[in-house]
XYZ file of C-alpha atoms in Angstrom:
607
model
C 164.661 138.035 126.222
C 160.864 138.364 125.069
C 160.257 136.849 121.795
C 158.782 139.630 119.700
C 155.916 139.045 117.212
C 157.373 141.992 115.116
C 160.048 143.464 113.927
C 160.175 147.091 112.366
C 162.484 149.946 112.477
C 161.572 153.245 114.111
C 162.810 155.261 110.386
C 160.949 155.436 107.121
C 162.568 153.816 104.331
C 164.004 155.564 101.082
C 160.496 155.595 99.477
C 158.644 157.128 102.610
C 157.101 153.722 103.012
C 156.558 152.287 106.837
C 157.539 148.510 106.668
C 156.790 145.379 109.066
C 157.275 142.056 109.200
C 154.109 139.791 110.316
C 154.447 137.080 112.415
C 150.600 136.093 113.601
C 147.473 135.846 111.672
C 146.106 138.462 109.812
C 142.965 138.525 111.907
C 144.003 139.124 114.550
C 146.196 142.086 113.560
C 144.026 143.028 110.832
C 144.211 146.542 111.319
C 148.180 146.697 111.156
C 148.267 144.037 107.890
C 145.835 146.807 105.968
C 148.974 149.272 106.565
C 151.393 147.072 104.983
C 153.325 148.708 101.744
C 150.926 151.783 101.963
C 152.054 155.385 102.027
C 152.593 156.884 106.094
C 150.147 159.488 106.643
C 152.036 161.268 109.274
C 154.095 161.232 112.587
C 150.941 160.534 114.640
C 150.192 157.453 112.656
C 153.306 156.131 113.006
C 152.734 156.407 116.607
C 149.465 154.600 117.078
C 151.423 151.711 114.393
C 154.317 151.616 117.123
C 152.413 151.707 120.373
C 150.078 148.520 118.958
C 153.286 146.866 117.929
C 154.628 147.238 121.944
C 151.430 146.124 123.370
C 151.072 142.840 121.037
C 155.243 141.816 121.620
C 155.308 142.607 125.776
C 152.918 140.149 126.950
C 153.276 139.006 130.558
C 153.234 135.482 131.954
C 149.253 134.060 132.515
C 148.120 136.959 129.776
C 146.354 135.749 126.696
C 148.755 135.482 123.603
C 147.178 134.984 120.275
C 148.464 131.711 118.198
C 148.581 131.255 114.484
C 145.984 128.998 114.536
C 143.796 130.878 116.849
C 140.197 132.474 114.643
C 138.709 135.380 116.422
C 135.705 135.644 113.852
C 134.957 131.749 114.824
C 135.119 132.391 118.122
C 132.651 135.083 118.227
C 130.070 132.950 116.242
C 130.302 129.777 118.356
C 129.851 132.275 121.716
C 126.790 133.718 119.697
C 125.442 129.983 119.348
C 125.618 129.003 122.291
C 123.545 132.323 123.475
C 120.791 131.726 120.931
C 120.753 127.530 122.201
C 120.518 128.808 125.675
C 118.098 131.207 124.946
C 115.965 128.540 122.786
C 116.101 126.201 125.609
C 114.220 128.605 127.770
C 111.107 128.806 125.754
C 108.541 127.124 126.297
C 106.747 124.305 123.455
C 103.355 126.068 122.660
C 102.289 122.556 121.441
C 103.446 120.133 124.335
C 103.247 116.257 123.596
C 101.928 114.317 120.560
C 99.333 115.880 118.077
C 95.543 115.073 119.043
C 93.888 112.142 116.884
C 90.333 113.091 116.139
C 88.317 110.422 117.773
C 86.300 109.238 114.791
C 89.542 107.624 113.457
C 90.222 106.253 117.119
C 87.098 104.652 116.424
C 88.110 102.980 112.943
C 90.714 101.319 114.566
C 89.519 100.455 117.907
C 89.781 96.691 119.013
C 87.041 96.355 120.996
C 86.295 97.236 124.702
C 88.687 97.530 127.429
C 89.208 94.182 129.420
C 87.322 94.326 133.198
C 89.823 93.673 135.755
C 87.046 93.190 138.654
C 87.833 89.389 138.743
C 91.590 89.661 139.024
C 92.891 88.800 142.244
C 96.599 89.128 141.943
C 98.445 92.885 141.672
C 100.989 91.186 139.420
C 98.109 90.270 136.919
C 96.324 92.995 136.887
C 99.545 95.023 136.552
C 99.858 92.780 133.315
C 96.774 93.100 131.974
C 97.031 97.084 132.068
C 99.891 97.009 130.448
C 98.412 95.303 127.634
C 95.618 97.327 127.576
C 98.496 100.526 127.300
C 100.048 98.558 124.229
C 96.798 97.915 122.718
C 95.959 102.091 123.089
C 98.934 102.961 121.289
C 98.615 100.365 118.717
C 94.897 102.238 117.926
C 96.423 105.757 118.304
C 99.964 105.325 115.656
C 97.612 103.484 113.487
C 94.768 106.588 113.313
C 97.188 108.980 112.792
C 98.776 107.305 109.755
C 95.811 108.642 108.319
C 97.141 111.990 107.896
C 99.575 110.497 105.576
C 96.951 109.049 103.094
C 96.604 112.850 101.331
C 93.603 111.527 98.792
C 89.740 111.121 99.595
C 87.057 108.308 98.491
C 85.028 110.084 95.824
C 81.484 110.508 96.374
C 78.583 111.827 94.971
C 76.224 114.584 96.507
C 72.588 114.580 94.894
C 70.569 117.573 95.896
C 67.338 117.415 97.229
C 64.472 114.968 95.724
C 67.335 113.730 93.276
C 69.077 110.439 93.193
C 71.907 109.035 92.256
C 70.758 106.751 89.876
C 69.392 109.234 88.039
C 73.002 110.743 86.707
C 73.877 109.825 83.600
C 77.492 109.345 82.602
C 77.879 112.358 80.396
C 76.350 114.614 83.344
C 78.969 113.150 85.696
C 81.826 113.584 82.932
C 80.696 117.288 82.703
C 80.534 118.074 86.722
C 84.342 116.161 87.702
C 87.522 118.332 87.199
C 89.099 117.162 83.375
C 91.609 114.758 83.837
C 88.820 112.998 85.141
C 86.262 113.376 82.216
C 89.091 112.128 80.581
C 88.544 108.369 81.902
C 85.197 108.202 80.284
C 85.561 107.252 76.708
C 84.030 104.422 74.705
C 85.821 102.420 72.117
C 84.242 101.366 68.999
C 85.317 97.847 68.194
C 82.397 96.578 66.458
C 83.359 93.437 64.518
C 85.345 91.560 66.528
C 83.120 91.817 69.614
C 81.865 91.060 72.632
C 85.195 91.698 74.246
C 86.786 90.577 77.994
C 88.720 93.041 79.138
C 91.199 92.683 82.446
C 93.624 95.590 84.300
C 96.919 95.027 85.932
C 97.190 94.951 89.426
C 97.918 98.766 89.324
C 95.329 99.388 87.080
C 97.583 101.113 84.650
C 97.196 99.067 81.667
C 93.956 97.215 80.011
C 94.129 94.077 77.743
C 91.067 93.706 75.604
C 90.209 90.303 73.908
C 87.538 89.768 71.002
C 85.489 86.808 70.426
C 86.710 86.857 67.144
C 90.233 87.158 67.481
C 91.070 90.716 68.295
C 93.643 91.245 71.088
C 95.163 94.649 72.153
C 96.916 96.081 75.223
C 96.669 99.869 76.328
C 97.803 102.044 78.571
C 94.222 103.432 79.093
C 95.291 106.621 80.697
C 97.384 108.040 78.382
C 95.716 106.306 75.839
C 98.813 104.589 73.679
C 98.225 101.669 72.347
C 100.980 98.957 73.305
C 99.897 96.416 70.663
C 97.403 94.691 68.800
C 96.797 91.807 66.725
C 94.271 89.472 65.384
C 95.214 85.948 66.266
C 92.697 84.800 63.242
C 90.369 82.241 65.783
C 88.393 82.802 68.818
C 89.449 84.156 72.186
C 87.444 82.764 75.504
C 89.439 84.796 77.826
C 92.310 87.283 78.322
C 94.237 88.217 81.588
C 97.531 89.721 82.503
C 100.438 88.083 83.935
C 102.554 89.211 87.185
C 103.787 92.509 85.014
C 102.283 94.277 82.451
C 104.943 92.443 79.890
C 103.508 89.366 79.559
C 99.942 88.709 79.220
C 98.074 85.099 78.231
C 95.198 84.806 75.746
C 92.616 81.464 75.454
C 92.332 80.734 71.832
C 90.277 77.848 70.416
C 92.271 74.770 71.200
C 95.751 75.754 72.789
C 96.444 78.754 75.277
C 99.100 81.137 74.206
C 101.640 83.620 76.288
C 102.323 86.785 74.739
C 104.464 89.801 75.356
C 103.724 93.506 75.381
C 104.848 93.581 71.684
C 102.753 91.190 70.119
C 105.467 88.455 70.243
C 104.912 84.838 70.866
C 106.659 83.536 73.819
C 105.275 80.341 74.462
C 102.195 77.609 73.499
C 100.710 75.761 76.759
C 99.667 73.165 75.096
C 98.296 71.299 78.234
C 95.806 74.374 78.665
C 93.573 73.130 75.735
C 90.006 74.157 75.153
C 90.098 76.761 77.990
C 86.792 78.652 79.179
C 88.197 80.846 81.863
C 91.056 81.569 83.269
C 92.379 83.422 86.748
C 95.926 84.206 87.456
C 97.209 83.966 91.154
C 99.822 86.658 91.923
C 101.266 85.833 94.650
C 102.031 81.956 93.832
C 102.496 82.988 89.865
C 99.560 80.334 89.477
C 97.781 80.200 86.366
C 94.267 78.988 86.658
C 92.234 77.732 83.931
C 88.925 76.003 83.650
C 88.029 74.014 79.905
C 84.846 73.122 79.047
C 85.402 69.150 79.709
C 85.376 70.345 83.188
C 89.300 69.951 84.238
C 90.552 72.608 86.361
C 94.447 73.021 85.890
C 97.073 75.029 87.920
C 100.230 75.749 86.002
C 103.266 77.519 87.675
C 104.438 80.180 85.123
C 107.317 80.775 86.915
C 108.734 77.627 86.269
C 106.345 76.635 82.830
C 105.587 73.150 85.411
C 101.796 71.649 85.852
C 101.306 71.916 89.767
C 97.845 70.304 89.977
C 94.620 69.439 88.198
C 91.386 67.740 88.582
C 88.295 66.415 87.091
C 85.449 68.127 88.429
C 82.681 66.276 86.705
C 80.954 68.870 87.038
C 80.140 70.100 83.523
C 82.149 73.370 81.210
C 83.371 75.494 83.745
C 82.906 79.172 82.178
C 81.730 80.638 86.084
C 84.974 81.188 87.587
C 86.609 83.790 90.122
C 88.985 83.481 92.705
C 89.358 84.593 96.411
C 92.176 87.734 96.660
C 92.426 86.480 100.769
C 92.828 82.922 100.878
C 93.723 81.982 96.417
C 90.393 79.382 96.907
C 88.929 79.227 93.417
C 85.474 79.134 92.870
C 83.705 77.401 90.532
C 79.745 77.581 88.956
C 78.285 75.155 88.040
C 74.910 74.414 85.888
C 72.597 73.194 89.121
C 72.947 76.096 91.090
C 75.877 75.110 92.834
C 79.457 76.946 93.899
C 82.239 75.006 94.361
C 85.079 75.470 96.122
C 88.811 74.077 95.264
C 92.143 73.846 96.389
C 95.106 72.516 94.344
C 96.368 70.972 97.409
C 93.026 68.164 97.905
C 91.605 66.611 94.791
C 88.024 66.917 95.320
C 86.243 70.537 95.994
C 87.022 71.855 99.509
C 83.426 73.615 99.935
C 80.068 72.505 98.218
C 77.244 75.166 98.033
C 74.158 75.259 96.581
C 73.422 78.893 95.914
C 70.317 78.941 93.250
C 67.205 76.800 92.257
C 68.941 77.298 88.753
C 72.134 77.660 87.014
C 74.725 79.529 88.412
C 75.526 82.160 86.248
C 78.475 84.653 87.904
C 80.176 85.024 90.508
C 82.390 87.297 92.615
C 84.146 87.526 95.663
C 85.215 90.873 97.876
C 88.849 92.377 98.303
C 89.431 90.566 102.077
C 87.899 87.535 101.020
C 84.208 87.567 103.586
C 81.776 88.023 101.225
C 80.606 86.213 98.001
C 77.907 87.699 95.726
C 76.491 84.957 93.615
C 73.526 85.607 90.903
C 71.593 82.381 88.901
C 68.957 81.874 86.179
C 66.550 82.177 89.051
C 66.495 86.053 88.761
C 68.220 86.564 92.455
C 71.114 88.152 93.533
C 72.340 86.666 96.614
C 75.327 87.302 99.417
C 76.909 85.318 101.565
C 79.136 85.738 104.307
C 82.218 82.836 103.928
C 83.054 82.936 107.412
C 80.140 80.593 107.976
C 78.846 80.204 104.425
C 75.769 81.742 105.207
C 72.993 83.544 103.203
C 73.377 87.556 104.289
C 70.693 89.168 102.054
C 68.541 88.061 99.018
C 67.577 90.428 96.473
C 65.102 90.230 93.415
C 66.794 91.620 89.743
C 65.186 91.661 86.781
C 66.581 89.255 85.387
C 69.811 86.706 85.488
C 73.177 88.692 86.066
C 75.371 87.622 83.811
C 79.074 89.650 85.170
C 79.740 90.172 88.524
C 82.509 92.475 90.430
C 83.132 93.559 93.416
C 85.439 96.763 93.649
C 88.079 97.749 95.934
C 85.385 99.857 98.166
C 82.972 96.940 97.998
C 80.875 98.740 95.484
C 79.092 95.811 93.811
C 78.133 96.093 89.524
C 75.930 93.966 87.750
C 75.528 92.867 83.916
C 72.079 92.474 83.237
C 71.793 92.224 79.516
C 72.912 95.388 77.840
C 72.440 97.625 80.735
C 75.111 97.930 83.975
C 74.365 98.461 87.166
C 75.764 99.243 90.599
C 74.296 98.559 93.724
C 76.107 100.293 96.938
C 76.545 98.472 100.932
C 74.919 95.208 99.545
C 77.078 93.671 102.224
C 75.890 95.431 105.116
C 72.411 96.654 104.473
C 69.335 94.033 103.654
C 67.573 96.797 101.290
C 69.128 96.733 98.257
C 70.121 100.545 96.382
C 71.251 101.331 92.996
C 73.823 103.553 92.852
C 74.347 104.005 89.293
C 73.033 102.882 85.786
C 74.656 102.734 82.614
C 72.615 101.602 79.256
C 74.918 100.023 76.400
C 73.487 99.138 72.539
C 74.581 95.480 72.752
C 74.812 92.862 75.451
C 77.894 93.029 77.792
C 80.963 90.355 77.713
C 83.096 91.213 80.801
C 83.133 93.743 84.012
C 85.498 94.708 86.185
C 86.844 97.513 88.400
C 90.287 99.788 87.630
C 92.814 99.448 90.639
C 92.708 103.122 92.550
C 90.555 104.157 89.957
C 86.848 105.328 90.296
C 87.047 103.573 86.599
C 84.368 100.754 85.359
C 85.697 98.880 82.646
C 82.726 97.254 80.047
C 83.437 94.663 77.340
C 80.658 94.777 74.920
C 79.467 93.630 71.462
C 80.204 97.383 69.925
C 83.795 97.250 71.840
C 84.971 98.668 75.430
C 83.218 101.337 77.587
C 85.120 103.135 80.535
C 82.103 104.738 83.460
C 83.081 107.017 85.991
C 82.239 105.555 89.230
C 82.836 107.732 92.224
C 83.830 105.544 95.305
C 84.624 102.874 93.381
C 88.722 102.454 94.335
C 91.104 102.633 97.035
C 92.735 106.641 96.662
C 95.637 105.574 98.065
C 98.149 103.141 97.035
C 101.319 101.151 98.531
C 103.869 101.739 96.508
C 105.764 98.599 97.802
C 102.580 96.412 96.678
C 101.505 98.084 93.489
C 102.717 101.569 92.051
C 100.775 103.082 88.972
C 104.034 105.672 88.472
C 107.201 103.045 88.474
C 109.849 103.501 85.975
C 111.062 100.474 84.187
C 114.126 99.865 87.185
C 111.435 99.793 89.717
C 108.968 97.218 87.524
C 112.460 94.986 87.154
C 113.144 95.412 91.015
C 109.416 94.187 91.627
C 109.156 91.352 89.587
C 112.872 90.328 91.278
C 110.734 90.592 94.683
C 107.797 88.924 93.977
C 109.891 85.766 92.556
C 112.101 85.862 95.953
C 108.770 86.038 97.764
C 106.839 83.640 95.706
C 104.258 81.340 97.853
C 104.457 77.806 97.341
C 100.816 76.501 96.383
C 100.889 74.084 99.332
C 99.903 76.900 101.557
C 96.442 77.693 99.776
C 94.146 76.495 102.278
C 90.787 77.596 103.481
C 91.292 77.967 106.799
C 94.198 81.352 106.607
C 94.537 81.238 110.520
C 96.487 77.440 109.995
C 99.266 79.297 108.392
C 100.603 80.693 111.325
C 100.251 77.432 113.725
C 103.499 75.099 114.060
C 102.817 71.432 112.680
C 104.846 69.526 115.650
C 104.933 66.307 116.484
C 104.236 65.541 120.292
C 106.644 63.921 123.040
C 105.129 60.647 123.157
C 104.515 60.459 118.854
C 108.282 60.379 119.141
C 109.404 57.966 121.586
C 106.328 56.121 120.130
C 108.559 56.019 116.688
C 112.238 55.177 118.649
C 110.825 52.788 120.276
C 109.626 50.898 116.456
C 112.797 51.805 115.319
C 114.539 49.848 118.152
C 112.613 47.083 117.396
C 112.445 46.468 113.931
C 113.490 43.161 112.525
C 116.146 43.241 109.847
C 113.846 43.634 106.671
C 114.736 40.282 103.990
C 117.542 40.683 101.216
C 116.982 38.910 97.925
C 120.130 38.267 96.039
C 121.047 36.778 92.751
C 124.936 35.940 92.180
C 126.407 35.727 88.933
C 127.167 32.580 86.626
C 130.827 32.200 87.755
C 133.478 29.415 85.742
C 135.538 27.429 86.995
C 133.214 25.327 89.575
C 132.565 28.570 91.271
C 128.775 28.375 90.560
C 127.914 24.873 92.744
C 125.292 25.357 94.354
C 127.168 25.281 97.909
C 129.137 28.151 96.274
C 126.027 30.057 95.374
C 124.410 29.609 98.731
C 127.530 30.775 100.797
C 128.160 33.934 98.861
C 124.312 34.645 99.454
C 124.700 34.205 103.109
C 127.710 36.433 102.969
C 125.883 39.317 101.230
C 123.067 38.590 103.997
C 125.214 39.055 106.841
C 127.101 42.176 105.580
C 123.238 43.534 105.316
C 122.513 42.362 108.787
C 125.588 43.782 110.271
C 124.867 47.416 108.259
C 121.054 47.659 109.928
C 122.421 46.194 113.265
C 125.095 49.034 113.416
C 122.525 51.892 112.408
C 120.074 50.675 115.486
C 123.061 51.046 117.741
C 123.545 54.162 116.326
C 119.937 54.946 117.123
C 120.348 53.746 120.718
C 123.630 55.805 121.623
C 121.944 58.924 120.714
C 118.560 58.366 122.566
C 120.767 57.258 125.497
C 123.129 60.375 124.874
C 119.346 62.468 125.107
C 117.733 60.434 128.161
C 121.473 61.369 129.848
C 121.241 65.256 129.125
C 117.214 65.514 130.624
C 118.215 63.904 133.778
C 121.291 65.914 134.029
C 118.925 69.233 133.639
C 116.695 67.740 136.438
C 119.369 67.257 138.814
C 121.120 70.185 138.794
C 117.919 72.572 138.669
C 117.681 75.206 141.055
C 114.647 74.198 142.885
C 115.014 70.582 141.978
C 115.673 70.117 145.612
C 111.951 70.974 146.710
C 110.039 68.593 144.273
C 109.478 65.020 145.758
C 111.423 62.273 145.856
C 110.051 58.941 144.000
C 109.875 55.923 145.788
């Protein structure tokens, strides 16, 4: 007997009413659930009612039978899918294969010219050598088109015809850039407690100014809120900030202090007395200073430990700057000489002499090749440090006192009270000034905002900040230094930085020696088993004790002596045989590998 998905009865109940009983989903008998418990409209739609009813209940064996779990509106949606996949498969990509690279940025990248295989004999090598060449292609092609990802430009500026750039004051610049902008040009009047030093963070969101007389404040320069400020009642030499903007460090007169952002004292380095200048080392959270009996300290802040320090002899050291590529510091010096030092040798790694008179700034670029160097001799000079060689010589008007280099290699001057900025010193022997700036007293300090087109003056009458077009790096690594992080992402960084701290025994001159392996060879080795092997027993001195008792004859003494002896003897004897086994255990495993090698029956037999 067929199983029947419902059950009805062919009369209408008391109430007129047509009732069934459902036994399958309602969508798949939709239209006979919407004529549940309503009113029958007649004979003939009874009918149609009973007639579905027989034709859903008399299926046949092999016919399709819906299940409860069986979704007819799903099933029409997944066979429209598959239509629209098939028929998206079929078109064709108007774009085929990788975007085009414009070749000007193929050319920024490019590594030189392709290797000629005319002297390669061998298929296999030249095979090789084309597949470097492949690898060396793509290398040049993923790293151009990472340039569409850097979305900001290097600011410039356009002077029309006849005009120059040096000719543009600041307030004409201020007036022709958008306003947030014009906003980073503003002056500071500060005065009475001038001429100031001024130094950004490494994301050139927040400036630290220090007084001569005392006055110390930190700002975040962009929004212009003032963090905090104090007068620490004596004289400042120099201010600079420490790994995050939360801690900064302040010369005074005798002792040098540690601050944080709030004003609060955290700690007196006391063994930092009478310092000149100072330089802070980010990556090995080094703390250079320079005092003017000529000792150059490094202090690890990290730890609050002295790492190194020497006596230069060399005179006050207030020229200082250090090298962002290699952490060298650089020293000048009252003869017209640059020194180079390392905290890792105790006398100067590099010896220049750079003028015919005092040295008088200094300043070295972003990757560490060039050096600009300026003396009482009225000259401005470069030199390449790859070979410490004099690139170009220029004539100034007089002894620049405050050199910088910015992020661009845009290169400013302080030549009394008026600033200047000189563009592709480096790379062209003609000398240009990009910009001037005039200021009513002399200037203290210079230096360059972080992926900013930002100049930042410390002067007698208090802090200037120029507009600079060109000046920084538009876009920014997030991972290295983020002008936007929250307060998390300053704690994760800090974190970081300690995990990746450098130790200061890899400051060296020479970068490429960081990535060679110091290994001893094969025959220094034996050389030392073989002295090990060898070595007498070294000589034991011991004193007994006063014993009682006619323990302390002299026969006694002497025969507890020998005994300690001998227990010595028979220690170092047993750690040479120690030696021995394992050298043997060694000499046993290398023949074993040359007897049982694969082609160890071609090589020649030794007579």
């Amino acid at each position: 007997m067929k199983k029947r998905y419902f059950e009805g009865t062919d009369q209408d109940s008391g109430d007129g009413s047509f009732k069934i009983k459902k036994k399958i989903n309602k969508e798949s008998a939709s239209d006979i659930s919407q004529s549940q418990d309503t009113t029958s409209q007649g004979g003939a739609d009874r009918t149609k009612i009973h007639q579905r009813i027989h034709d859903l209940s008399n299926f046949e064996p092999g016919h399709f039978r819906p299940s409860k779990k069986f979704n007819f509106k799903s099933h029409k949606v997944r066979e429209k899918t598959e239509t629209q996949r098939i028929h998206f498969r079929e078109k064709e990509d108007p774009y085929p294969g990788d975007a085009p690279v414009p070749e000007e940025w193929i050319k920024k990248y490019k590594r030189g010219e392709k290797t000629d295989l005319t002297g390669v004999y061998t298929t296999h090598h030249t095979n090789k050598l084309k597949q470097k060449e492949l690898k060396y292609e793509t290398a040049v092609k993923q790293a151009a088109r990472s340039e569409t990802l850097l979305t900001e430009q290097q600011g410039y500026i356009d002077p029309d015809e006849g005009e120059q750039t040096a000719d543009y004051t600041q307030h004409e610049i201020a007036r022709a850039v958008d306003i947030s902008s014009a906003e980073k040009f503003f002056e500071l009047k500060l005065n009475k407690f001038g001429p100031y030093r001024v130094n950004y963070t490494r994301n050139g969101r927040f400036l630290l100014l220090g007084g001569a007389r005392g006055h110390v404040a930190a700002i975040d320069w962009q929004t212009k809120k003032l963090m905090t400020e104090m007068n620490v009642m004596e004289t400042c030499a120099d201010v600079k900030w420490l790994h995050i903007e939360t801690m900064f460090v302040v010369a005074q007169r005798l002792w040098t202090y540690i601050y944080d952002n709030q004003g609060i004292e955290l700690h007196c380095l006391k063994t930092l007395d009478s310092v000149l200048r100072m330089e802070f080392l980010p990556y090995h959270f080094l703390l250079v200073s320079g005092n003017t009996k000529g000792y150059l300290q490094w202090l690890d802040v990290s730890m609050g430990k002295k790492v190194s320090g020497v006596m230069t002899g060399l005179g006050r050291l207030d020229v200082m700057c250090q090298n962002p590529a290699n952490a060298i510091i650089h020293l000048g010096h009252p003869g017209g000489t640059v020194t180079l030092w390392s905290p890792n040798i105790k006398e100067s790694v590099v010896k220049m002499l750079c003028h015919s008179g005092g040295t008088r700034s200094i300043a070295v670029t972003k990757d560490g090749q060039y050096m600009a160097t300026s003396g009482l001799d009225r000259k401005l000079k470069i030199w390449d440090l790859r070979m410490f060689k004099l690139l170009h010589g220029y004539r100034i008007a007089m002894g620049a006192g405050q050199l910088a280099f910015s992020q661009r290699g845009l290169l400013t001057a302080g030549l009394g009270n008026v600033v200047e900025i000189y563009k592709d010193t480096c790379s062209q022997p003609e000398m240009s000034t990009y910009l001037t700036h005039r200021l009513s007293r002399s200037i203290g300090n210079l230096e360059f905002c972080p992926y900013e087109d930002v100049l930042g003056v410390g002067h007698g009458d208090g802090f200037s900040s120029l507009l600079v077009p060109g000046a920084g790096e538009p876009n920014f690594d997030a991972l290295e230094a983020n002008p936007y992080q929250s307060k998390r992402q300053r704690q994760h960084a800090e974190v970081k930085m300690l995990l990746e701290k450098i130790q200061p025994d890899m400051i060296n001159l020479d970068t490429s020696a960081l990535g060679k392996v110091d290994r001893k060879t094969l025959e220094e080795k034996l050389e030392e088993k073989r002295k090990l092997l060898y070595v007498k027993p070294p000589k034991f001195d011991f004193e007994p004790k006063y014993k009682k008792k006619g323990k302390s004859k002299a026969g006694k003494i002497e025969q507890r002596k020998q005994a300690v002896r001998d227990q010595h003897k028979r220690t170092f004897i047993k750690d040479v045989k120690q030696i021995q086994q394992l050298a043997a255990e060694e000499e046993t495993q290398e023949k074993a590998a040359v007897e049982y090698d694969v082609l160890g029956r071609f090589s020649k037999k030794s007579s």
